[in-house]
Coordinates of C-alpha atoms and ligand atoms in Angstrom, one line a residue:
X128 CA -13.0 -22.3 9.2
X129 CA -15.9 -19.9 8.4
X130 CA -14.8 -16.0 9.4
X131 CA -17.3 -13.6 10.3
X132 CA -17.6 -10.3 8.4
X133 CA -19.4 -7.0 9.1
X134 CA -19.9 -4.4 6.4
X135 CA -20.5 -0.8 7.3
X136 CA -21.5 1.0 3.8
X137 CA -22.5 4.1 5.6
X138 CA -23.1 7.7 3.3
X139 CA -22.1 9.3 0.7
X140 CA -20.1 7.0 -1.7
X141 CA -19.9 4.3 0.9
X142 CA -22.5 2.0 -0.4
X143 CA -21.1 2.6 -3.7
X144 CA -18.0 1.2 -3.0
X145 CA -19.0 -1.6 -0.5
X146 CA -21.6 -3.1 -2.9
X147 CA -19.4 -4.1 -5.6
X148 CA -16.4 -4.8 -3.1
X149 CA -18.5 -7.4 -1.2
X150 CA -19.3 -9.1 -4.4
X151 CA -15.6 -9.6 -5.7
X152 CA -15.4 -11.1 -2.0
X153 CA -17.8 -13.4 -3.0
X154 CA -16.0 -14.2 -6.3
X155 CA -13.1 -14.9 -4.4
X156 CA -14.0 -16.7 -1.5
X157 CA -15.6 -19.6 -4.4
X158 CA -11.7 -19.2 -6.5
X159 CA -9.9 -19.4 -3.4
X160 CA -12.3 -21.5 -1.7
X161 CA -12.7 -20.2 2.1
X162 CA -16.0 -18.8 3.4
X163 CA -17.2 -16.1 5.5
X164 CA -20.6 -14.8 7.1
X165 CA -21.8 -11.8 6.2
X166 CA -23.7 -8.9 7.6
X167 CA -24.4 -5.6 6.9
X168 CA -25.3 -2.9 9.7
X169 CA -26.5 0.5 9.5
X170 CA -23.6 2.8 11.0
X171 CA -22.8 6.6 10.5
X172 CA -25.3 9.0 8.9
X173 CA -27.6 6.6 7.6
X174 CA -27.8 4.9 11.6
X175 CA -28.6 8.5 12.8
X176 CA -31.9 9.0 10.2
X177 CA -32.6 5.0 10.9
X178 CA -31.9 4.7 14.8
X179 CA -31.4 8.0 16.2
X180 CA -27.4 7.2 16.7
X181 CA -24.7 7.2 14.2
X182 CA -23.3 3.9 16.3
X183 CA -26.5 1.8 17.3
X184 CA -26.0 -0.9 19.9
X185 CA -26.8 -3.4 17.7
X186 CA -23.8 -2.5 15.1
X187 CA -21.4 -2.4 17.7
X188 CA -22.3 -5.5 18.9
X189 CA -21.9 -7.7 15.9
X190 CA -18.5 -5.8 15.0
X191 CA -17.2 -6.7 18.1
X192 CA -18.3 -10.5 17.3
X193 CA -16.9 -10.3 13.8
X194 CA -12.9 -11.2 12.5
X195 CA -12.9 -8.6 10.4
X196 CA -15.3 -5.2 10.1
X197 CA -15.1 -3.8 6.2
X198 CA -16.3 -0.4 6.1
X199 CA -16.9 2.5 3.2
X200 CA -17.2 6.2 4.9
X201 CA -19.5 8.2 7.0
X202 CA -20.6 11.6 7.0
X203 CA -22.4 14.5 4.9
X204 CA -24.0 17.9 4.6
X205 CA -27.4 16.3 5.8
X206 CA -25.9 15.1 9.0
X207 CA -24.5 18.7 10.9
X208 CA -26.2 18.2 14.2
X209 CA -22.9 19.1 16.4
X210 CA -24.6 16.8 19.6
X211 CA -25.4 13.8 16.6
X212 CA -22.5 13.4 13.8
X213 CA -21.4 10.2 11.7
X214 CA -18.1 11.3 12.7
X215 CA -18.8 10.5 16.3
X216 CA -20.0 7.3 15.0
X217 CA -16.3 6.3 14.1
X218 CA -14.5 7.9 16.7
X219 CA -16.3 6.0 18.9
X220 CA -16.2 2.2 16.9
X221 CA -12.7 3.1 17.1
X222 CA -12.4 3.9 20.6
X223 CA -14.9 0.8 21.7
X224 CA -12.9 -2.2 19.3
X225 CA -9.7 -0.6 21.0
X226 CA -8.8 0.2 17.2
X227 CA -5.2 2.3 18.9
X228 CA -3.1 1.3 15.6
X229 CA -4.2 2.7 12.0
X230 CA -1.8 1.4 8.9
X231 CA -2.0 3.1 6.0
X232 CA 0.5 2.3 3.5
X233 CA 1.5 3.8 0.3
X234 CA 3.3 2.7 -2.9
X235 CA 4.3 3.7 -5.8
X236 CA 4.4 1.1 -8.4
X237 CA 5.8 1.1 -12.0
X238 CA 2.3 0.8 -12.8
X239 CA 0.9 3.7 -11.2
X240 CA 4.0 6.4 -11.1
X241 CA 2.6 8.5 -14.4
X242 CA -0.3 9.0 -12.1
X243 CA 1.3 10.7 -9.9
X244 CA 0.8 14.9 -9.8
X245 CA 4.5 14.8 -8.6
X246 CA 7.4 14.2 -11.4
X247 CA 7.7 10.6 -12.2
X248 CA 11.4 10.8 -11.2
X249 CA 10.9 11.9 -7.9
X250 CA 8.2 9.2 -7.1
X251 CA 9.6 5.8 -8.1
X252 CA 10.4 3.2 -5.5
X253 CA 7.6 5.1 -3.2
X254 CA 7.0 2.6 -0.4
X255 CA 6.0 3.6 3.0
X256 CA 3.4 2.9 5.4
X257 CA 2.0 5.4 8.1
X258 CA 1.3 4.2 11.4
X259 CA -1.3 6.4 12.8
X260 CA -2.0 6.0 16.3
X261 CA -6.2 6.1 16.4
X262 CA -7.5 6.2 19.8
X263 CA -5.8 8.8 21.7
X264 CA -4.7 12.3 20.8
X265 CA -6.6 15.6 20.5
X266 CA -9.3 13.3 19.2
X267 CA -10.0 12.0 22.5
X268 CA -8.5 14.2 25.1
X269 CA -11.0 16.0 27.4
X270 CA -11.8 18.7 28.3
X271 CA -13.7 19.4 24.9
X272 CA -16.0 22.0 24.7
X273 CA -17.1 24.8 22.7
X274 CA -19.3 27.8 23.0
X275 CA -20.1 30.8 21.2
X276 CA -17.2 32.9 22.7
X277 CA -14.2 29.8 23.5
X278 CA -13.4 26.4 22.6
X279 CA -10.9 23.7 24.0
X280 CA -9.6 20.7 22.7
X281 CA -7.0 18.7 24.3
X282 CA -4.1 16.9 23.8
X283 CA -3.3 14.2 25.6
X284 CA -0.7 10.9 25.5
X285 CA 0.2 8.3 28.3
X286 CA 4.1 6.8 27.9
X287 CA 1.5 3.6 27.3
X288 CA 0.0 4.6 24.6
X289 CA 2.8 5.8 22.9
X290 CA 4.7 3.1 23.5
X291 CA 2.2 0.4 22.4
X292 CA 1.8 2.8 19.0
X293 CA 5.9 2.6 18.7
X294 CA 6.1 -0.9 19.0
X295 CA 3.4 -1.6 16.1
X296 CA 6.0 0.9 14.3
X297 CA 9.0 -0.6 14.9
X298 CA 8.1 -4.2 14.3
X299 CA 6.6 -2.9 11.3
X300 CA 9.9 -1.6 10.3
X301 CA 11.6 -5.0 11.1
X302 CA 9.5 -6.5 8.7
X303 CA 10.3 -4.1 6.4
X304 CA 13.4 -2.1 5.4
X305 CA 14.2 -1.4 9.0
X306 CA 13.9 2.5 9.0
X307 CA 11.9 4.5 11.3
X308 CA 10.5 8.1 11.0
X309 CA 8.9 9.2 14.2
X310 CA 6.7 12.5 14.0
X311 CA 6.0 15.0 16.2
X312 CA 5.9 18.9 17.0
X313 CA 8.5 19.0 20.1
X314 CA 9.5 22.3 19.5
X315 CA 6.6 23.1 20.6
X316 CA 3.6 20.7 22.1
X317 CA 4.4 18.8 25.4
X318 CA 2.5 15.8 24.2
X319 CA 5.6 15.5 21.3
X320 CA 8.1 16.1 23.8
X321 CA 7.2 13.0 25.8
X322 CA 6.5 11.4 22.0
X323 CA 10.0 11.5 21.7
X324 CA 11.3 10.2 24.8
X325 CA 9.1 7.2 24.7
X326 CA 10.0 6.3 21.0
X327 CA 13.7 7.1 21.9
X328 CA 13.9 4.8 24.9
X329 CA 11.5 1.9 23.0
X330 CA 14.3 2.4 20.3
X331 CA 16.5 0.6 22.5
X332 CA 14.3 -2.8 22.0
X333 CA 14.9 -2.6 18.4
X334 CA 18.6 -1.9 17.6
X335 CA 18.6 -3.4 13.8
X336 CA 15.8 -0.6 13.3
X337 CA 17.5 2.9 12.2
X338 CA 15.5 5.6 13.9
X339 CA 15.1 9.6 12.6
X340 CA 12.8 12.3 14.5
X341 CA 10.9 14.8 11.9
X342 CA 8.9 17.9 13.2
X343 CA 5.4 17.4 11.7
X344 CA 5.5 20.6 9.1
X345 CA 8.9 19.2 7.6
X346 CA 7.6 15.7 7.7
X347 CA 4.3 17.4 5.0
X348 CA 7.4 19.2 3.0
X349 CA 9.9 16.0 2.5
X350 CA 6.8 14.1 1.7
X351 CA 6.4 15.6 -1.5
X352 CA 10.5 16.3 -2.3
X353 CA 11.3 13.0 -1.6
X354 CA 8.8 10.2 -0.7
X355 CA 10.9 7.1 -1.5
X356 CA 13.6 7.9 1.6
X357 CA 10.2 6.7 4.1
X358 CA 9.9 3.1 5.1
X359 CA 7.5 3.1 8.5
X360 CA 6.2 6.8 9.7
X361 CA 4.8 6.4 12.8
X362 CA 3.1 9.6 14.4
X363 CA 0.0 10.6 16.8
X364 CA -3.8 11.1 15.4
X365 CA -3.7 14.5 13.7
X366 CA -0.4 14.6 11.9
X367 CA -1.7 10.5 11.1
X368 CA -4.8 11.7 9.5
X369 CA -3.6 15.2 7.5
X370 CA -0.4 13.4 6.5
X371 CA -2.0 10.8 5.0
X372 CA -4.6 12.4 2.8
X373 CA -1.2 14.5 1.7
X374 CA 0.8 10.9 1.2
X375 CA -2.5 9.3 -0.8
X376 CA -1.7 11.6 -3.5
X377 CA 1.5 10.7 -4.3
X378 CA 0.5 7.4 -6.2
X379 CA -2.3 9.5 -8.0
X380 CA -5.6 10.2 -5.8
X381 CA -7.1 10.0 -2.5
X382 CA -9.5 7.0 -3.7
X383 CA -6.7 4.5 -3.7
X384 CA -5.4 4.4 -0.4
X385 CA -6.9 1.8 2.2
X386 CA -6.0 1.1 5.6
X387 CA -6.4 -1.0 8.1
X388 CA -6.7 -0.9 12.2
X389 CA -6.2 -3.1 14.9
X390 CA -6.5 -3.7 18.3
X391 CA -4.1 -5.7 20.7
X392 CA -6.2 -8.4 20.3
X393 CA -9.6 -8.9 18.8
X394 CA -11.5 -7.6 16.0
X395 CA -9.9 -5.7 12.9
X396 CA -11.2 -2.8 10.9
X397 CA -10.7 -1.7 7.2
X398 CA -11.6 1.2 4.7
X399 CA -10.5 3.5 2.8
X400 CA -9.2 6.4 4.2
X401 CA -10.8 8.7 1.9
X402 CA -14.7 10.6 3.3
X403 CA -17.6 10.0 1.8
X404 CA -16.9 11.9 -0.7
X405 CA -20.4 14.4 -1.1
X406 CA -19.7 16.3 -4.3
X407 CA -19.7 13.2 -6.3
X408 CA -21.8 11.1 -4.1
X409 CA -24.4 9.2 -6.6
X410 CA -23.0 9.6 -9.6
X411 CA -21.2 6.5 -10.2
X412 CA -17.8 8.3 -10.3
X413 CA -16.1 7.0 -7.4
X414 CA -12.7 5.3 -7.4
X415 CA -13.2 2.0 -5.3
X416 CA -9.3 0.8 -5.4
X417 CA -8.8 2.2 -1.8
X418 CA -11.9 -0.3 -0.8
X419 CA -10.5 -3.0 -2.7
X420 CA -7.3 -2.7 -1.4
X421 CA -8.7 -2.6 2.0
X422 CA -10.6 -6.1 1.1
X423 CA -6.9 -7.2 -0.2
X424 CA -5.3 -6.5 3.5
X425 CA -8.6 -7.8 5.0
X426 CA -8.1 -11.1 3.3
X427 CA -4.5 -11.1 4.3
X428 CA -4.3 -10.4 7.9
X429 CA -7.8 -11.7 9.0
X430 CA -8.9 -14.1 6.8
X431 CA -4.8 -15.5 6.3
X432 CA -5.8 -15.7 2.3
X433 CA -2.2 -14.2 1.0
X434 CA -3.3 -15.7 -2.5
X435 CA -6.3 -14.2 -2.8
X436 CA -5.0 -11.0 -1.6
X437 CA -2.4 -10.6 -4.1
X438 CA -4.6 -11.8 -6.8
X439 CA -7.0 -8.9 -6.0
X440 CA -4.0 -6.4 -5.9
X441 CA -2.4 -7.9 -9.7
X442 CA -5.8 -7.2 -10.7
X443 CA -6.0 -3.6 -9.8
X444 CA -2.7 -2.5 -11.0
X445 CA -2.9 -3.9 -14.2
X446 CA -6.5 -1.9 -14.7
X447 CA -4.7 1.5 -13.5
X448 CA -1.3 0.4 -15.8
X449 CA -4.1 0.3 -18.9
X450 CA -5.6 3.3 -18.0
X451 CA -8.9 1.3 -16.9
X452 CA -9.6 3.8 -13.8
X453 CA -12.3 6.5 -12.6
X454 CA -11.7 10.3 -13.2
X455 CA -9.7 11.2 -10.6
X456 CA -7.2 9.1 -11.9
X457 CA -7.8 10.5 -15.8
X458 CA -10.0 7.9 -17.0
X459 CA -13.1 7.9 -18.5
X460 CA -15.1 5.0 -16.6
X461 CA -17.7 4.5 -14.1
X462 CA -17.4 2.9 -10.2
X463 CA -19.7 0.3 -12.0
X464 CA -17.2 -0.2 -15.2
X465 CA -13.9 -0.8 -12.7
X466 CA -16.4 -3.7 -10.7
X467 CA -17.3 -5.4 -13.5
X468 CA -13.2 -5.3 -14.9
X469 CA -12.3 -6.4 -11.5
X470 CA -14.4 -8.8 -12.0
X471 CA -13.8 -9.9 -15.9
X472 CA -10.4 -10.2 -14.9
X473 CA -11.0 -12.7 -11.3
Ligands
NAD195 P1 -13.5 13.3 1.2 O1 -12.4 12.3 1.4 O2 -14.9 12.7 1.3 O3 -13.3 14.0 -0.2 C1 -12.3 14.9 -0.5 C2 -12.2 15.0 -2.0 O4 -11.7 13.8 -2.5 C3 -13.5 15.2 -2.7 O5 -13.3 16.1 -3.8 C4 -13.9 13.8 -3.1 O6 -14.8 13.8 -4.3 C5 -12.6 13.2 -3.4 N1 -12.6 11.7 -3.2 C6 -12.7 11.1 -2.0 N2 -12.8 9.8 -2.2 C7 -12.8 9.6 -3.5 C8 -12.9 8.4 -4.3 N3 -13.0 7.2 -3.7 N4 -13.0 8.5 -5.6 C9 -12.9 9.7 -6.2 N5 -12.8 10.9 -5.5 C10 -12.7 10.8 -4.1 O7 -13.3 14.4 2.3 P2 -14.3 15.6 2.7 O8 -15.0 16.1 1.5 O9 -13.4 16.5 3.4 O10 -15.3 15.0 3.7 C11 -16.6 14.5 3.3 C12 -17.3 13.8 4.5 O11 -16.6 12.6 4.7 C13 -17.2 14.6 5.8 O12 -18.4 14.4 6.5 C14 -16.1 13.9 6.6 O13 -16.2 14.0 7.9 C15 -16.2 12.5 6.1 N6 -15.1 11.7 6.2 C16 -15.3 10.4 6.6 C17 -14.2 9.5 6.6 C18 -14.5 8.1 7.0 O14 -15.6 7.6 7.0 N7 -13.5 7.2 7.2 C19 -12.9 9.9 6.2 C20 -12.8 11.2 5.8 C21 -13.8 12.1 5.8
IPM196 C1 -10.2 9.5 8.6 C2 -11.2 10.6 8.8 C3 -11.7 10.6 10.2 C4 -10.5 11.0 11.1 C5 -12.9 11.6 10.5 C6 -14.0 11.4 9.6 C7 -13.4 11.5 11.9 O1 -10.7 11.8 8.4 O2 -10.6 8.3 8.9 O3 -9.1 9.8 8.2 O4 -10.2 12.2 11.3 O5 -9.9 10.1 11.6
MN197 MN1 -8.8 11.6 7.3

C-alpha cells in the first residue's frame, strides 16, 4: 500500500526542518521498505506572498486527500496584516480536517534528563502527554472583534466537544498508566465549569482510569515541581497551547517536542509544536528533533511503521545522550550537522 503525504514547510525555520526530515523519510521508507507519495504545498506566510491566502484552495485540497499532512511552522514579522495572517492559515487547516484532538507528549529519558533546566532529580521518569483540544475554545468562539477602543474574544464549549476531547483522554490514559489530569479554571470561567461536569460524568465510562481536576495556574506550578506525577493532561485550547511550550522545556528545549492531531476520522496532522522560530530563522541553528519526532509518530499511527518509528527515535536519543545536538540544547552543531548524523546513523 502506497500512503499519501503532504508537506507544509511554511516560514521561518519551517523549510529548514522539513527538508532534511523528508529526506530521512526517504532513507527509511527504502530500510523499511513501504512507500509514500509526496507533495509539497505552499501554506502559511509563504501562501500569502505566493497566492494572496495563507490557506490556498489548492493546499487544502490535497491535505484533505492525503493519510498524513507533515508540517514545519508558519508565521513571521513580514506577515502582520491583522485581516491576512499564517496564523489564520492553521487555525483554519485545523478547523477544515476537523483536527479537534492535539497530542503532545513529553518524556524524560535517561538520555536527555541533564538537559533539562530543572534539577535532574526532580525530572526523571517524566512521561506525560497533553491532550489539547484544537478546534474549539477562545480560538474559535465568536463574537471576535477588535477595534481601537474594545475587543472581544469568546469562549465557548458544547458538552460534545468536550466530551469527544475526554474520551481521546481517557483511552489515552487506558493505554497508558491509567491516570487522568483534567484542566480547567472553574473557579472562575463558565466554559470550565461545564469542563468539569462533562469529564466527571464521561469518567463514569472509564472506571480503571483514576481521575484528578487541576485549576490551570496550579496545573503551570506542579509542572515544574513535579512533572513525573502526570500521565494523560487533558485540557481546552489555551491552557493546551501555553502549557505545553512550559512542559517542552522540561526535557531540555522547545525544539524537541512534536505533536500530532487527529480527526474522528480522516486525515492526520503533525509538527512540531514550536513557531517558526524568526530570531534564528536562516541560520542553520535550528533543532529539528521536534520534526523528527513528529515524522516518528507520523510513521507510527498513519503509515502503521512501529519499526521504523522507533528506529528514528533510538537514533535521536543517542545523538542528544552524546551531546550531538543544536545550541539550544548546549551543543555546538548545525540543523545541517544533526541531518546528516541522523542520517550516518540510519
Ligand atoms: P517560536 O516557537 O517560534 O520561538 C520561541 C523561541 O524558541 C525563540 O527564541 C526560538 O528561536 C526558539 N525556538 C523555537 N523552535 C526552535 C527550534 N526548533 N530550535 C531552536 N530554537 C527554537 O515562538 P514565537 O517566537 O513566539 O513565534 C514566532 C512565530 O511563529 C509567530 O508568528 C507565531 O505565531 C508562530 N508560531 C507558529 C506555530 C506553528 O506554525 N505551529 C507555533 C508557534 C508559533
Ligand atoms: C501552536 C501555535 C498556534 C496555536 C498559533 C501559531 C496559532 O502556538 O501550534 O501551538 O496557538 O495553536
Ligand atoms: Mn503554541
Amino acid at each position: 500500500m502506497s500512503y499519501k503525504i503532504i508537506a507544509l514547510p511554511g516560514d521561518g525555520i519551517g523549510p529548514e526542518i522539513m527538508s532534511g526530515s523528508l529526506e530521512i523519510l526517504s532513507q527509511l521508507s527504502q530500510q523499511f521498505n513501504f512507500s509514500y507519495e509526496l507533495e509539497s504545498h505552499d501554506f502559511g506566510g509563504i501562501a500569502i506572498d505566493n497566492h494572496g491566502t495563507p490557506l490556498p484552495d489548492n493546499t487544502l485540497s490535497a491535505c484533505q486527500q492525503a493519510d498524513a499532512v507533515l508540517l514545519g511552522a508558519v508565521g513571521g514579522p513580514k506577515w502582520t496584516d491583522p485581516a491576512n495572517r499564517p496564523e489564520q492559515g492553521l487555525l483554519g487547516i485545523r478547523k477544515a480536517l476537523g483536527l479537534f484532538a492535539n497530542i503532545r507528549p513529553t518524556t524524560v529519558t535517561s538520555e536527555t534528563s541533564h538537559l533539562s533546566p530543572l534539577k535532574e532529580s526532580k525530572v526523571a521518569g517524566t512521561d506525560f502527554v497533553i491532550v489539547r483540544e484544537l478546534t474549539g475554545g477562545i480560538y474559535f468562539g465568536e463574537p471576535k472583534h477588535w477595534d481601537n477602543n474594545q475587543a472581544v474574544d469568546s469562549l465557548t464549549y458544547t458538552k460534545a466537544e468536550i466530551e469527544r476531547i475526554a474520551r481521546v483522554g481517557f483511552e489515552l490514559a487506558q493505554k497508558r498508566n491509567k491516570k487522568l489530569t483534567s484542566v480547567d479554571k472553574e473557579n472562575v470561567l463558565s466554559s470550565s465549569k461545564l469542563w468539569r461536569q462533562v469529564v466527571n460524568k464521561v469518567a463514569a465510562d472509564y472506571p480503571d482510569v483514576e481521575v484528578n481536576h487541576l485549576l490551570v495556574d496550579a496545573c503551570a506550578m506542579h509542572l515544574i515541581v513535579n512533572p513525573s506525577q502526570f500521565d494523560v493532561i487533558v485540557t481546552e485550547n489555551l491552557f493546551g497551547d501555553i502549557l505545553s511550550d512550559e512542559a517542552s522545556v522540561i526535557p531540555g528545549s522547545l525544539g524537541l517536542s512534536p505533536s500530532a492531531s487527529f480527526s474522528e476520522q480522516g486525515t492526520r496532522l503533525y509538527e512540531p509544536i514550536h513557531g517558526s522560530a524568526p530570531d534564528i530563522a536562516g541560520q542553520d541553528k535550528a533543532n529539528p528533533f521536534g520534526m523528527l519526532l513528529s515524522v516518528a509518530m507520523c510513521l507510527r499511527e498513519s503509515l502503521n511503521q512501529d519499526d521504523a518509528a522507533t528506529h528514528l527515535e533510538n537514533i535521536i536519543y543517542t545523538l542528544i545522550k552524546t551531546g550531538k545536538t543544536t545550541t539550544d540544547l548546549g551543543g555546538q552543531y548545525t540543523t545541517s550537522d544533526i541531518f546528516n548524523f541522523v542520517k550516518e546513523n540510519l
